[in-house]
Structure formats: structure tokens, C-alpha cells
Amino acid sequence: MALSLAISPCPNDTFVFHALVHGRVPDAPPVEVTYADVDVTNTAAERGAFDLVKVSFAALPWLLDDYHLLPCGGALGRGCGPLVLTRGDREGGPDRTDLTGATVAVPGDRTTAYLLFRLWSAGRPPARIEVVPFHEIMPGVAAGRYDAGLVIHEARFTYHRHGLSALVDLGEWWEADTGLPIPLGAILARRGAVDPEAAAGWVRESVRQAWADPAASREYVLAHAQEMELDVVDRHIGLYVNEFTADLGEAGFAAVTALLDRAATAGLVPQTSSSFATAWTS
């Protein structure tokens, strides 16, 4: 039977999963792939809609009863955090980072980006949050529909084209505060449907092939990329596909645990009892 896989159309995901999707991983089953923004996959995973699925690390507390966390294939790193953007002409008084009274557009209410934003803005939250499709956030901020917007991925490289300024880099804030990489997206395997150890092997082999022959996936990556410029696509892959993609390792698991422990202490997510170091084999 075919394996159902849900990933985003972003270059890092299509680059990583090209070999698996195209039947180039030995002993892996055929794959039926769905492309969707992570806010969609977070919700679909709660319904058990896919065998393998890319979700936000922030969504794990609601998902680990039904899914194993794989130690590979996701998005974690340094210098790759979400940005809070505003118009370049925004007036913010002596502290421009104070968004009290503002309307902020976010890409999903269970995304890691929004969880980091809530931790960062604790004590002075904005007046209103609106969940907006990712591709509408920067134009909406530029047009004045939102006072600020929370963005991820290729927006790091293109926001200045919309006349926007970075109010804060939440990755820099997180790294300065914790010394840990920033955990963004996780790969989960549905319990009872997929052997997590086998799935981790398939994903790691797909990553290995992606690095061994980057040109093999180029047409596939560009066919799904929202931002088609080669330079932006290459920078996107270079930033988000890194050593943590092959293996979360001790630092990666520590980052995930720190994020969710802090969020649970702040009452933002349920307490997660699973050990992340063994979640994929337990």
C-alpha cells in the first residue's frame, strides 16, 4: 500500500523528500504526497490524516499520543528563526518592539513561529491576532491591513521588497536566551501505521541522496516553490537543510524540550510527558 505523506511546498521539504517521493529510496513503499502549509498539516495530523507528516514542533503536545517523532527530516537550526515585520514608516514611540494595541498577522495558531512570538511578547501582547495564509502576510502588512506580520522561510530573504522592516528576529532572541538552535518543523510517523525506525531510515536516505546530487531535485523543487528565483531557493535550502535534518541529536532534542517546557510553564501548551530522546522508538 502507498504511504501517505504531507509536506509543505517549501524548497527545504521538497529537496529533502525528493528521493522518497520519487521512489528512489530502496525498500521504501510508494508514496502519495499532499502539499500544504504547516497550519493545515498541524490540523490534519490531529485527525490522523497522514502516515508521515510535517508539523510544527509547537503542535507536538497535541499529537504524540498518535504519532512518533522522527529524529530526522525536519527543520531546526541557527540563524533561521521567524521574523516580526512592520512597515518601514511605522511609528512605535521609544520602544518600537512594543506591539500593545497592534493587530498582528500570523501563519497559524499552533505554529512554532506563533509560540515563539507569544513567549517573546508575554506581558505585553498585541491587541489582536489574525491567522492569515502565509503568502498574504507581507502584502497585508505593506498595505496597512495589519500593524505587524509574523513570517518564516523565504520571507527572510524577500521582506525588504515589500518595504518592510524586521522588528525582531525571534531566532536571535531564542538563541541568545537559551544558547540552543531553534526548532521549527518536525516529521511524525503515525503509530500503528508506520514503523518509526524504518521511516527514519527512509527519510535519512532521502536526505543523503539530496545532498549527494542536489541537481536531481531542482526541477521538482522549482515546480512547487512559491518563490521561483534560484538564488532565493538555494539560500532557503542552504539555511533550513542542515546537520539537524539528518539527525536532531542531543542539541536538537534539548531545543525541542526547552521550547515546550517553557510554553507549558507559561500555560500556552499542555505539558508533554513523552521523552523526546526516545519518542520515535517508544
mmCIF file of C-alpha atoms in Angstrom:
data_model
loop_
_atom_site.group_PDB
_atom_site.id
_atom_site.type_symbol
_atom_site.label_atom_id
_atom_site.label_comp_id
_atom_site.label_asym_id
_atom_site.label_seq_id
_atom_site.Cartn_x
_atom_site.Cartn_y
_atom_site.Cartn_z
ATOM 1 C CA MET A 1 0.000 0.000 0.000
ATOM 2 C CA ALA A 2 1.122 3.547 -0.660
ATOM 3 C CA LEU A 3 2.358 5.679 2.201
ATOM 4 C CA SER A 4 0.511 8.983 2.635
ATOM 5 C CA LEU A 5 2.911 11.873 3.160
ATOM 6 C CA ALA A 6 2.115 15.526 3.811
ATOM 7 C CA ILE A 7 4.808 18.180 3.490
ATOM 8 C CA SER A 8 4.909 21.854 2.627
ATOM 9 C CA PRO A 9 5.715 23.037 -0.909
ATOM 10 C CA CYS A 10 8.711 24.931 0.503
ATOM 11 C CA PRO A 11 12.120 24.186 -1.059
ATOM 12 C CA ASN A 12 13.571 22.611 2.075
ATOM 13 C CA ASP A 13 10.808 19.983 2.226
ATOM 14 C CA THR A 14 10.747 19.164 -1.487
ATOM 15 C CA PHE A 15 14.564 18.989 -1.533
ATOM 16 C CA VAL A 16 14.645 16.602 1.442
ATOM 17 C CA PHE A 17 11.813 14.338 0.292
ATOM 18 C CA HIS A 18 12.505 14.270 -3.464
ATOM 19 C CA ALA A 19 14.083 10.801 -3.439
ATOM 20 C CA LEU A 20 11.405 9.289 -1.202
ATOM 21 C CA VAL A 21 8.538 10.791 -3.195
ATOM 22 C CA HIS A 22 10.027 9.606 -6.487
ATOM 23 C CA GLY A 23 10.632 6.002 -5.453
ATOM 24 C CA ARG A 24 14.412 6.279 -5.235
ATOM 25 C CA VAL A 25 14.779 5.038 -1.648
ATOM 26 C CA PRO A 26 15.407 1.269 -1.507
ATOM 27 C CA ASP A 27 12.804 -0.773 0.387
ATOM 28 C CA ALA A 28 10.536 2.249 0.955
ATOM 29 C CA PRO A 29 6.885 1.911 -0.063
ATOM 30 C CA PRO A 30 5.361 4.056 -2.816
ATOM 31 C CA VAL A 31 4.328 7.487 -1.600
ATOM 32 C CA GLU A 32 1.215 9.575 -2.190
ATOM 33 C CA VAL A 33 2.145 13.153 -1.333
ATOM 34 C CA THR A 34 -0.013 16.096 -0.291
ATOM 35 C CA TYR A 35 1.439 19.625 -0.275
ATOM 36 C CA ALA A 36 0.028 22.026 2.308
ATOM 37 C CA ASP A 37 1.081 24.858 4.598
ATOM 38 C CA VAL A 38 2.081 23.697 8.059
ATOM 39 C CA ASP A 39 -1.012 25.205 9.679
ATOM 40 C CA VAL A 40 -3.065 22.807 7.526
ATOM 41 C CA THR A 41 -0.908 19.785 8.328
ATOM 42 C CA ASN A 42 -0.998 20.570 12.064
ATOM 43 C CA THR A 43 -4.782 20.295 11.949
ATOM 44 C CA ALA A 44 -4.820 17.257 9.654
ATOM 45 C CA ALA A 45 -2.428 15.395 11.931
ATOM 46 C CA GLU A 46 -4.883 15.730 14.806
ATOM 47 C CA ARG A 47 -7.285 13.677 12.670
ATOM 48 C CA GLY A 48 -4.601 11.103 11.867
ATOM 49 C CA ALA A 49 -4.933 12.031 8.217
ATOM 50 C CA PHE A 50 -1.411 11.047 7.090
ATOM 51 C CA ASP A 51 1.119 8.280 7.711
ATOM 52 C CA LEU A 52 4.102 10.661 7.586
ATOM 53 C CA VAL A 53 3.521 14.359 8.147
ATOM 54 C CA LYS A 54 5.479 17.582 8.570
ATOM 55 C CA VAL A 55 4.126 19.608 11.501
ATOM 56 C CA SER A 56 5.232 22.411 13.782
ATOM 57 C CA PHE A 57 7.193 21.391 16.849
ATOM 58 C CA ALA A 58 4.743 23.611 18.718
ATOM 59 C CA ALA A 59 1.928 21.191 17.803
ATOM 60 C CA LEU A 60 3.601 18.122 19.362
ATOM 61 C CA PRO A 61 1.763 18.248 22.712
ATOM 62 C CA TRP A 62 -1.477 17.502 20.861
ATOM 63 C CA LEU A 63 -0.015 14.826 18.570
ATOM 64 C CA LEU A 64 2.432 12.498 20.314
ATOM 65 C CA ASP A 65 -0.260 10.145 21.572
ATOM 66 C CA ASP A 66 -0.945 9.235 17.948
ATOM 67 C CA TYR A 67 2.418 9.865 16.293
ATOM 68 C CA HIS A 68 6.098 9.061 16.775
ATOM 69 C CA LEU A 69 8.549 11.952 16.480
ATOM 70 C CA LEU A 70 11.238 11.055 13.948
ATOM 71 C CA PRO A 71 14.793 12.234 14.682
ATOM 72 C CA CYS A 72 15.342 13.438 11.107
ATOM 73 C CA GLY A 73 13.820 15.231 8.141
ATOM 74 C CA GLY A 74 12.581 18.302 9.992
ATOM 75 C CA ALA A 75 13.655 21.929 10.199
ATOM 76 C CA LEU A 76 15.887 23.056 13.051
ATOM 77 C CA GLY A 77 18.859 25.337 13.063
ATOM 78 C CA ARG A 78 20.554 28.600 13.900
ATOM 79 C CA GLY A 79 20.022 31.931 12.208
ATOM 80 C CA CYS A 80 16.750 30.696 10.721
ATOM 81 C CA GLY A 81 14.105 31.975 13.113
ATOM 82 C CA PRO A 82 10.790 33.686 12.365
ATOM 83 C CA LEU A 83 10.728 37.458 11.880
ATOM 84 C CA VAL A 84 8.245 40.026 13.118
ATOM 85 C CA LEU A 85 7.855 42.548 10.287
ATOM 86 C CA THR A 86 6.390 46.045 10.198
ATOM 87 C CA ARG A 87 6.211 48.815 7.629
ATOM 88 C CA GLY A 88 9.367 50.837 7.439
ATOM 89 C CA ASP A 89 7.438 54.032 8.307
ATOM 90 C CA ARG A 90 5.732 52.570 11.378
ATOM 91 C CA GLU A 91 5.741 54.824 14.393
ATOM 92 C CA GLY A 92 6.345 52.967 17.608
ATOM 93 C CA GLY A 93 7.484 55.522 20.139
ATOM 94 C CA PRO A 94 10.602 54.959 22.218
ATOM 95 C CA ASP A 95 10.147 51.163 22.138
ATOM 96 C CA ARG A 96 9.201 50.057 18.643
ATOM 97 C CA THR A 97 9.101 46.424 19.751
ATOM 98 C CA ASP A 98 6.079 47.107 21.957
ATOM 99 C CA LEU A 99 3.086 45.862 19.938
ATOM 100 C CA THR A 100 0.486 46.599 22.588
ATOM 101 C CA GLY A 101 -2.658 47.689 20.762
ATOM 102 C CA ALA A 102 -1.451 46.307 17.425
ATOM 103 C CA THR A 103 -3.033 43.810 15.052
ATOM 104 C CA VAL A 104 -0.564 41.079 14.103
ATOM 105 C CA ALA A 105 -0.964 38.583 11.253
ATOM 106 C CA VAL A 106 0.386 35.101 11.980
ATOM 107 C CA PRO A 107 0.631 31.980 9.778
ATOM 108 C CA GLY A 108 -1.128 29.632 12.228
ATOM 109 C CA ASP A 109 -2.160 29.395 15.851
ATOM 110 C CA ARG A 110 -0.154 26.222 16.545
ATOM 111 C CA THR A 111 2.956 27.087 14.573
ATOM 112 C CA THR A 112 6.325 27.284 16.255
ATOM 113 C CA ALA A 113 6.619 30.846 14.982
ATOM 114 C CA TYR A 114 3.474 31.909 16.837
ATOM 115 C CA LEU A 115 4.506 30.046 20.001
ATOM 116 C CA LEU A 116 7.845 31.877 19.993
ATOM 117 C CA PHE A 117 6.025 35.142 19.384
ATOM 118 C CA ARG A 118 3.771 34.517 22.395
ATOM 119 C CA LEU A 119 6.779 33.753 24.608
ATOM 120 C CA TRP A 120 8.591 36.855 23.363
ATOM 121 C CA SER A 121 5.582 39.174 23.786
ATOM 122 C CA ALA A 122 4.492 37.806 27.161
ATOM 123 C CA GLY A 123 3.417 40.651 29.443
ATOM 124 C CA ARG A 124 2.614 42.986 26.570
ATOM 125 C CA PRO A 125 0.701 41.001 23.960
ATOM 126 C CA PRO A 126 -0.828 42.680 20.903
ATOM 127 C CA ALA A 127 -4.497 43.606 20.925
ATOM 128 C CA ARG A 128 -5.466 41.301 18.056
ATOM 129 C CA ILE A 129 -4.088 38.234 16.306
ATOM 130 C CA GLU A 130 -5.319 37.221 12.864
ATOM 131 C CA VAL A 131 -4.433 33.868 11.279
ATOM 132 C CA VAL A 132 -3.621 34.632 7.648
ATOM 133 C CA PRO A 133 -2.365 32.436 4.781
ATOM 134 C CA PHE A 134 1.380 32.827 4.688
ATOM 135 C CA HIS A 135 1.527 34.390 1.216
ATOM 136 C CA GLU A 136 -0.879 37.167 2.312
ATOM 137 C CA ILE A 137 1.050 38.342 5.355
ATOM 138 C CA MET A 138 3.712 40.587 3.831
ATOM 139 C CA PRO A 139 1.373 42.258 1.310
ATOM 140 C CA GLY A 140 -1.145 42.782 4.126
ATOM 141 C CA VAL A 141 1.399 44.490 6.363
ATOM 142 C CA ALA A 142 2.662 46.610 3.449
ATOM 143 C CA ALA A 143 -0.912 47.704 2.669
ATOM 144 C CA GLY A 144 -1.588 48.641 6.287
ATOM 145 C CA ARG A 145 -4.183 45.916 6.956
ATOM 146 C CA TYR A 146 -2.007 44.655 9.801
ATOM 147 C CA ASP A 147 0.376 46.547 12.046
ATOM 148 C CA ALA A 148 2.852 43.680 12.018
ATOM 149 C CA GLY A 149 3.265 40.235 10.499
ATOM 150 C CA LEU A 150 4.979 37.054 11.632
ATOM 151 C CA VAL A 151 6.825 35.327 8.777
ATOM 152 C CA ILE A 152 9.049 32.325 8.169
ATOM 153 C CA HIS A 153 11.126 30.620 5.488
ATOM 154 C CA GLU A 154 11.864 32.525 2.262
ATOM 155 C CA ALA A 155 10.370 35.726 3.673
ATOM 156 C CA ARG A 156 13.719 36.180 5.441
ATOM 157 C CA PHE A 157 15.209 36.913 2.025
ATOM 158 C CA THR A 158 12.399 38.888 0.388
ATOM 159 C CA TYR A 159 10.653 41.065 3.001
ATOM 160 C CA HIS A 160 12.568 44.201 2.048
ATOM 161 C CA ARG A 161 10.914 44.085 -1.402
ATOM 162 C CA HIS A 162 7.622 44.893 0.314
ATOM 163 C CA GLY A 163 9.101 47.938 2.047
ATOM 164 C CA LEU A 164 9.079 46.139 5.400
ATOM 165 C CA SER A 165 11.489 46.170 8.320
ATOM 166 C CA ALA A 166 12.363 43.405 10.762
ATOM 167 C CA LEU A 167 11.182 44.470 14.196
ATOM 168 C CA VAL A 168 12.689 41.402 15.856
ATOM 169 C CA ASP A 169 14.326 38.162 14.785
ATOM 170 C CA LEU A 170 12.766 35.588 17.114
ATOM 171 C CA GLY A 171 15.506 33.107 16.288
ATOM 172 C CA GLU A 172 18.177 35.520 17.506
ATOM 173 C CA TRP A 173 16.094 36.198 20.613
ATOM 174 C CA TRP A 174 15.686 32.460 21.295
ATOM 175 C CA GLU A 175 19.341 31.629 20.691
ATOM 176 C CA ALA A 176 20.578 34.498 22.880
ATOM 177 C CA ASP A 177 18.228 33.439 25.668
ATOM 178 C CA THR A 178 18.837 29.676 25.546
ATOM 179 C CA GLY A 179 22.002 29.021 23.561
ATOM 180 C CA LEU A 180 20.036 26.379 21.658
ATOM 181 C CA PRO A 181 19.052 26.030 17.995
ATOM 182 C CA ILE A 182 15.508 26.959 17.063
ATOM 183 C CA PRO A 183 13.093 24.052 16.470
ATOM 184 C CA LEU A 184 10.669 24.805 13.653
ATOM 185 C CA GLY A 185 9.235 21.764 11.848
ATOM 186 C CA ALA A 186 9.077 18.078 12.830
ATOM 187 C CA ILE A 187 8.422 14.869 10.907
ATOM 188 C CA LEU A 188 5.962 12.472 12.539
ATOM 189 C CA ALA A 189 5.086 8.832 11.790
ATOM 190 C CA ARG A 190 1.593 7.604 12.648
ATOM 191 C CA ARG A 191 1.542 4.995 15.386
ATOM 192 C CA GLY A 192 0.277 1.613 14.254
ATOM 193 C CA ALA A 193 0.628 2.525 10.592
ATOM 194 C CA VAL A 194 4.364 3.133 10.113
ATOM 195 C CA ASP A 195 7.419 1.536 11.722
ATOM 196 C CA PRO A 196 9.232 4.634 13.026
ATOM 197 C CA GLU A 197 12.678 3.066 12.762
ATOM 198 C CA ALA A 198 12.076 2.108 9.144
ATOM 199 C CA ALA A 199 10.605 5.539 8.398
ATOM 200 C CA ALA A 200 13.639 7.257 9.894
ATOM 201 C CA GLY A 201 15.833 5.141 7.634
ATOM 202 C CA TRP A 202 13.832 6.127 4.536
ATOM 203 C CA VAL A 203 13.993 9.815 5.421
ATOM 204 C CA ARG A 204 17.717 9.746 6.170
ATOM 205 C CA GLU A 205 18.406 8.030 2.853
ATOM 206 C CA SER A 206 16.310 10.663 1.065
ATOM 207 C CA VAL A 207 18.359 13.392 2.784
ATOM 208 C CA ARG A 208 21.611 11.636 1.854
ATOM 209 C CA GLN A 209 20.599 11.471 -1.802
ATOM 210 C CA ALA A 210 19.539 15.120 -1.793
ATOM 211 C CA TRP A 211 22.963 16.205 -0.607
ATOM 212 C CA ALA A 212 24.801 13.775 -2.876
ATOM 213 C CA ASP A 213 23.107 15.081 -6.043
ATOM 214 C CA PRO A 214 21.401 18.453 -5.457
ATOM 215 C CA ALA A 215 20.699 18.916 -9.167
ATOM 216 C CA ALA A 216 18.467 15.815 -9.278
ATOM 217 C CA SER A 217 15.699 17.546 -7.343
ATOM 218 C CA ARG A 218 15.995 21.008 -8.923
ATOM 219 C CA GLU A 219 13.049 20.731 -11.334
ATOM 220 C CA TYR A 220 10.812 19.245 -8.637
ATOM 221 C CA VAL A 221 11.779 21.898 -6.086
ATOM 222 C CA LEU A 222 11.152 24.766 -8.503
ATOM 223 C CA ALA A 223 7.819 23.323 -9.606
ATOM 224 C CA HIS A 224 6.469 23.742 -6.070
ATOM 225 C CA ALA A 225 8.387 26.782 -4.784
ATOM 226 C CA GLN A 226 6.352 29.910 -4.055
ATOM 227 C CA GLU A 227 9.490 31.948 -4.660
ATOM 228 C CA MET A 228 10.955 30.923 -8.012
ATOM 229 C CA GLU A 229 14.220 32.869 -8.002
ATOM 230 C CA LEU A 230 17.095 30.387 -7.971
ATOM 231 C CA ASP A 231 19.154 32.434 -5.542
ATOM 232 C CA VAL A 232 16.313 32.589 -3.014
ATOM 233 C CA VAL A 233 15.564 28.869 -3.421
ATOM 234 C CA ASP A 234 19.218 27.935 -2.915
ATOM 235 C CA ARG A 235 19.579 30.170 0.139
ATOM 236 C CA HIS A 236 16.386 28.710 1.555
ATOM 237 C CA ILE A 237 17.679 25.143 1.199
ATOM 238 C CA GLY A 238 21.123 26.069 2.487
ATOM 239 C CA LEU A 239 19.666 27.587 5.640
ATOM 240 C CA TYR A 240 16.979 25.065 6.564
ATOM 241 C CA VAL A 241 18.555 21.790 5.419
ATOM 242 C CA ASN A 242 21.484 21.242 7.765
ATOM 243 C CA GLU A 243 23.016 18.774 10.212
ATOM 244 C CA PHE A 244 19.806 18.694 12.248
ATOM 245 C CA THR A 245 17.904 17.491 9.169
ATOM 246 C CA ALA A 246 19.970 14.310 9.169
ATOM 247 C CA ASP A 247 19.737 13.879 12.935
ATOM 248 C CA LEU A 248 18.265 16.051 15.671
ATOM 249 C CA GLY A 249 20.968 14.927 18.054
ATOM 250 C CA GLU A 250 21.355 15.979 21.657
ATOM 251 C CA ALA A 251 21.172 19.711 20.921
ATOM 252 C CA GLY A 252 18.079 19.308 18.753
ATOM 253 C CA PHE A 253 16.147 17.312 21.315
ATOM 254 C CA ALA A 254 17.248 19.759 24.032
ATOM 255 C CA ALA A 255 15.886 22.641 21.949
ATOM 256 C CA VAL A 256 12.508 20.942 21.479
ATOM 257 C CA THR A 257 12.258 20.079 25.159
ATOM 258 C CA ALA A 258 13.195 23.632 26.195
ATOM 259 C CA LEU A 259 10.625 25.184 23.875
ATOM 260 C CA LEU A 260 7.731 23.014 25.017
ATOM 261 C CA ASP A 261 8.704 23.099 28.698
ATOM 262 C CA ARG A 262 8.767 26.896 28.620
ATOM 263 C CA ALA A 263 5.478 27.029 26.775
ATOM 264 C CA ALA A 264 3.836 24.594 29.205
ATOM 265 C CA THR A 265 5.099 26.581 32.195
ATOM 266 C CA ALA A 266 3.569 29.699 30.640
ATOM 267 C CA GLY A 267 0.272 27.844 30.136
ATOM 268 C CA LEU A 268 0.471 28.064 26.339
ATOM 269 C CA VAL A 269 0.529 24.306 25.570
ATOM 270 C CA PRO A 270 -0.319 21.141 27.512
ATOM 271 C CA GLN A 271 2.529 19.573 29.465
ATOM 272 C CA THR A 272 4.209 16.914 27.339
ATOM 273 C CA SER A 273 5.330 13.837 29.257
ATOM 274 C CA SER A 274 6.924 11.944 26.355
ATOM 275 C CA SER A 275 10.718 11.733 26.335
ATOM 276 C CA PHE A 276 11.777 13.325 23.079
ATOM 277 C CA ALA A 277 15.020 11.358 23.113
ATOM 278 C CA THR A 278 13.070 8.087 22.755
ATOM 279 C CA ALA A 279 9.740 9.274 21.342
ATOM 280 C CA TRP A 280 10.361 7.834 17.895
ATOM 281 C CA THR A 281 11.078 4.318 19.197
ATOM 282 C CA SER A 282 8.852 4.211 22.264
#
